[in-house]
């Protein structure tokens, strides 16, 4: 026998329409929230264009510091020998002489696992290999 509250009957919701509509609204709400989160992560998440560009710039700046020291040693070696071929890099610099000709060279190093190179003399650091 149903209980009475303020003289009105309390009944369980047994209507299929109400339950079905509630389920549809829950699924729709979850889809909207998921879509909004996906759009937000594209503009400011870890894979957004701005974050990727900032990361690349930080790697290039860090590599430029390393290359600056090696560039000085290469210029001294060039002044003595008149060529970059066979030039020796400072020990412990963690920079490799990937390519060398009589008048130019390409240096490579790894910054936090990312390969960075510099074409010289007078070049700037850039991501990827020579």
mmCIF file of C-alpha atoms in Angstrom:
data_model
loop_
_atom_site.group_PDB
_atom_site.id
_atom_site.type_symbol
_atom_site.label_atom_id
_atom_site.label_comp_id
_atom_site.label_asym_id
_atom_site.label_seq_id
_atom_site.Cartn_x
_atom_site.Cartn_y
_atom_site.Cartn_z
ATOM 1 C CA UNK A 1 0.000 0.000 0.000
ATOM 2 C CA UNK A 2 1.539 3.367 -1.048
ATOM 3 C CA UNK A 3 2.538 5.801 1.696
ATOM 4 C CA UNK A 4 0.960 9.193 1.943
ATOM 5 C CA UNK A 5 2.811 12.480 2.285
ATOM 6 C CA UNK A 6 0.669 15.535 2.762
ATOM 7 C CA UNK A 7 -2.259 13.569 1.502
ATOM 8 C CA UNK A 8 -0.666 12.818 -1.894
ATOM 9 C CA UNK A 9 0.456 9.464 -3.115
ATOM 10 C CA UNK A 10 4.183 8.793 -3.487
ATOM 11 C CA UNK A 11 4.792 6.516 -6.420
ATOM 12 C CA UNK A 12 7.918 5.270 -8.069
ATOM 13 C CA UNK A 13 8.631 6.640 -11.545
ATOM 14 C CA UNK A 14 7.816 3.721 -13.757
ATOM 15 C CA UNK A 15 7.252 5.667 -16.956
ATOM 16 C CA UNK A 16 9.565 4.547 -19.780
ATOM 17 C CA UNK A 17 9.460 7.976 -21.430
ATOM 18 C CA UNK A 18 10.849 9.771 -18.376
ATOM 19 C CA UNK A 19 13.643 7.239 -17.818
ATOM 20 C CA UNK A 20 14.592 7.185 -21.501
ATOM 21 C CA UNK A 21 14.663 10.967 -21.713
ATOM 22 C CA UNK A 22 16.883 11.172 -18.628
ATOM 23 C CA UNK A 23 19.370 8.705 -20.106
ATOM 24 C CA UNK A 24 19.485 10.615 -23.396
ATOM 25 C CA UNK A 25 20.124 13.890 -21.551
ATOM 26 C CA UNK A 26 22.980 12.357 -19.530
ATOM 27 C CA UNK A 27 24.675 10.987 -22.663
ATOM 28 C CA UNK A 28 24.191 14.300 -24.480
ATOM 29 C CA UNK A 29 25.700 16.231 -21.559
ATOM 30 C CA UNK A 30 28.733 13.953 -21.468
ATOM 31 C CA UNK A 31 29.244 14.370 -25.231
ATOM 32 C CA UNK A 32 29.095 18.171 -24.966
ATOM 33 C CA UNK A 33 31.547 18.271 -22.050
ATOM 34 C CA UNK A 34 33.914 15.901 -23.887
ATOM 35 C CA UNK A 35 33.785 18.048 -27.025
ATOM 36 C CA UNK A 36 34.491 21.233 -25.080
ATOM 37 C CA UNK A 37 37.442 19.627 -23.320
ATOM 38 C CA UNK A 38 38.883 18.425 -26.646
ATOM 39 C CA UNK A 39 38.596 21.900 -28.177
ATOM 40 C CA UNK A 40 40.237 23.504 -25.151
ATOM 41 C CA UNK A 41 43.144 21.055 -25.161
ATOM 42 C CA UNK A 42 43.911 21.893 -28.813
ATOM 43 C CA UNK A 43 44.313 25.591 -28.031
ATOM 44 C CA UNK A 44 46.171 25.431 -24.729
ATOM 45 C CA UNK A 45 47.107 21.817 -24.042
ATOM 46 C CA UNK A 46 50.563 20.215 -24.232
ATOM 47 C CA UNK A 47 50.252 19.635 -27.987
ATOM 48 C CA UNK A 48 48.991 23.108 -28.919
ATOM 49 C CA UNK A 49 50.873 25.068 -31.565
ATOM 50 C CA UNK A 50 52.030 27.734 -29.089
ATOM 51 C CA UNK A 51 53.419 25.210 -26.609
ATOM 52 C CA UNK A 52 55.189 23.291 -29.385
ATOM 53 C CA UNK A 53 56.726 26.503 -30.740
ATOM 54 C CA UNK A 54 57.875 27.600 -27.263
ATOM 55 C CA UNK A 55 59.437 24.184 -26.668
ATOM 56 C CA UNK A 56 61.350 24.324 -29.952
ATOM 57 C CA UNK A 57 62.598 27.827 -29.184
ATOM 58 C CA UNK A 58 63.833 26.728 -25.751
ATOM 59 C CA UNK A 59 65.754 23.812 -27.292
ATOM 60 C CA UNK A 60 67.369 26.063 -29.897
ATOM 61 C CA UNK A 61 68.360 28.615 -27.247
ATOM 62 C CA UNK A 62 69.939 25.933 -25.052
ATOM 63 C CA UNK A 63 71.840 24.501 -28.024
ATOM 64 C CA UNK A 64 73.058 27.960 -29.064
ATOM 65 C CA UNK A 65 74.844 28.271 -25.712
ATOM 66 C CA UNK A 66 76.618 24.963 -26.293
ATOM 67 C CA UNK A 67 77.481 25.762 -29.919
ATOM 68 C CA UNK A 68 78.923 29.191 -29.005
ATOM 69 C CA UNK A 69 81.764 27.602 -27.037
ATOM 70 C CA UNK A 70 82.526 25.084 -29.788
ATOM 71 C CA UNK A 71 82.403 27.796 -32.486
ATOM 72 C CA UNK A 72 85.288 29.603 -30.785
ATOM 73 C CA UNK A 73 87.423 26.458 -30.796
ATOM 74 C CA UNK A 74 86.602 25.817 -34.463
ATOM 75 C CA UNK A 75 87.553 29.377 -35.422
ATOM 76 C CA UNK A 76 90.894 28.989 -33.629
ATOM 77 C CA UNK A 77 91.514 25.688 -35.432
ATOM 78 C CA UNK A 78 90.564 27.288 -38.772
ATOM 79 C CA UNK A 79 92.966 30.181 -38.158
ATOM 80 C CA UNK A 80 95.805 27.678 -37.703
ATOM 81 C CA UNK A 81 94.966 25.208 -40.491
ATOM 82 C CA UNK A 82 92.905 27.183 -43.016
ATOM 83 C CA UNK A 83 90.194 24.472 -43.076
ATOM 84 C CA UNK A 84 87.518 22.949 -40.858
ATOM 85 C CA UNK A 85 88.287 19.421 -42.086
ATOM 86 C CA UNK A 86 89.839 17.422 -39.259
ATOM 87 C CA UNK A 87 89.079 20.080 -36.641
ATOM 88 C CA UNK A 88 89.034 18.856 -33.065
ATOM 89 C CA UNK A 89 86.217 19.853 -30.760
ATOM 90 C CA UNK A 90 86.692 20.590 -27.062
ATOM 91 C CA UNK A 91 86.563 17.460 -24.917
ATOM 92 C CA UNK A 92 83.299 17.066 -23.035
ATOM 93 C CA UNK A 93 81.379 19.505 -25.215
ATOM 94 C CA UNK A 94 78.900 16.769 -26.244
ATOM 95 C CA UNK A 95 78.873 18.294 -29.730
ATOM 96 C CA UNK A 96 79.793 16.356 -32.852
ATOM 97 C CA UNK A 97 81.219 17.710 -36.075
ATOM 98 C CA UNK A 98 78.738 16.116 -38.478
ATOM 99 C CA UNK A 99 80.077 17.703 -41.672
ATOM 100 C CA UNK A 100 83.198 19.741 -42.423
ATOM 101 C CA UNK A 101 84.594 21.316 -45.575
ATOM 102 C CA UNK A 102 87.409 23.795 -46.115
ATOM 103 C CA UNK A 103 85.051 26.742 -45.495
ATOM 104 C CA UNK A 104 82.011 25.451 -43.597
ATOM 105 C CA UNK A 105 80.866 22.960 -40.986
ATOM 106 C CA UNK A 106 77.757 21.527 -39.362
ATOM 107 C CA UNK A 107 77.590 20.772 -35.647
ATOM 108 C CA UNK A 108 75.068 18.507 -33.931
ATOM 109 C CA UNK A 109 74.112 18.002 -30.304
ATOM 110 C CA UNK A 110 71.250 16.509 -28.353
ATOM 111 C CA UNK A 111 69.243 18.682 -25.980
ATOM 112 C CA UNK A 112 66.929 16.630 -23.744
ATOM 113 C CA UNK A 113 66.829 13.913 -26.374
ATOM 114 C CA UNK A 114 66.109 16.221 -29.329
ATOM 115 C CA UNK A 115 68.689 16.577 -32.091
ATOM 116 C CA UNK A 116 69.739 20.170 -32.853
ATOM 117 C CA UNK A 117 72.253 21.406 -35.456
ATOM 118 C CA UNK A 118 74.101 24.544 -36.488
ATOM 119 C CA UNK A 119 75.588 25.313 -39.900
ATOM 120 C CA UNK A 120 78.628 27.510 -39.603
ATOM 121 C CA UNK A 121 80.431 29.669 -39.459
ATOM 122 C CA UNK A 122 77.966 32.270 -38.263
ATOM 123 C CA UNK A 123 74.901 30.029 -38.375
ATOM 124 C CA UNK A 124 72.085 29.721 -35.890
ATOM 125 C CA UNK A 125 70.903 26.630 -34.088
ATOM 126 C CA UNK A 126 67.928 24.788 -35.587
ATOM 127 C CA UNK A 127 66.037 21.612 -34.760
ATOM 128 C CA UNK A 128 66.777 18.302 -36.524
ATOM 129 C CA UNK A 129 69.931 16.865 -38.095
ATOM 130 C CA UNK A 130 72.294 18.591 -40.539
#
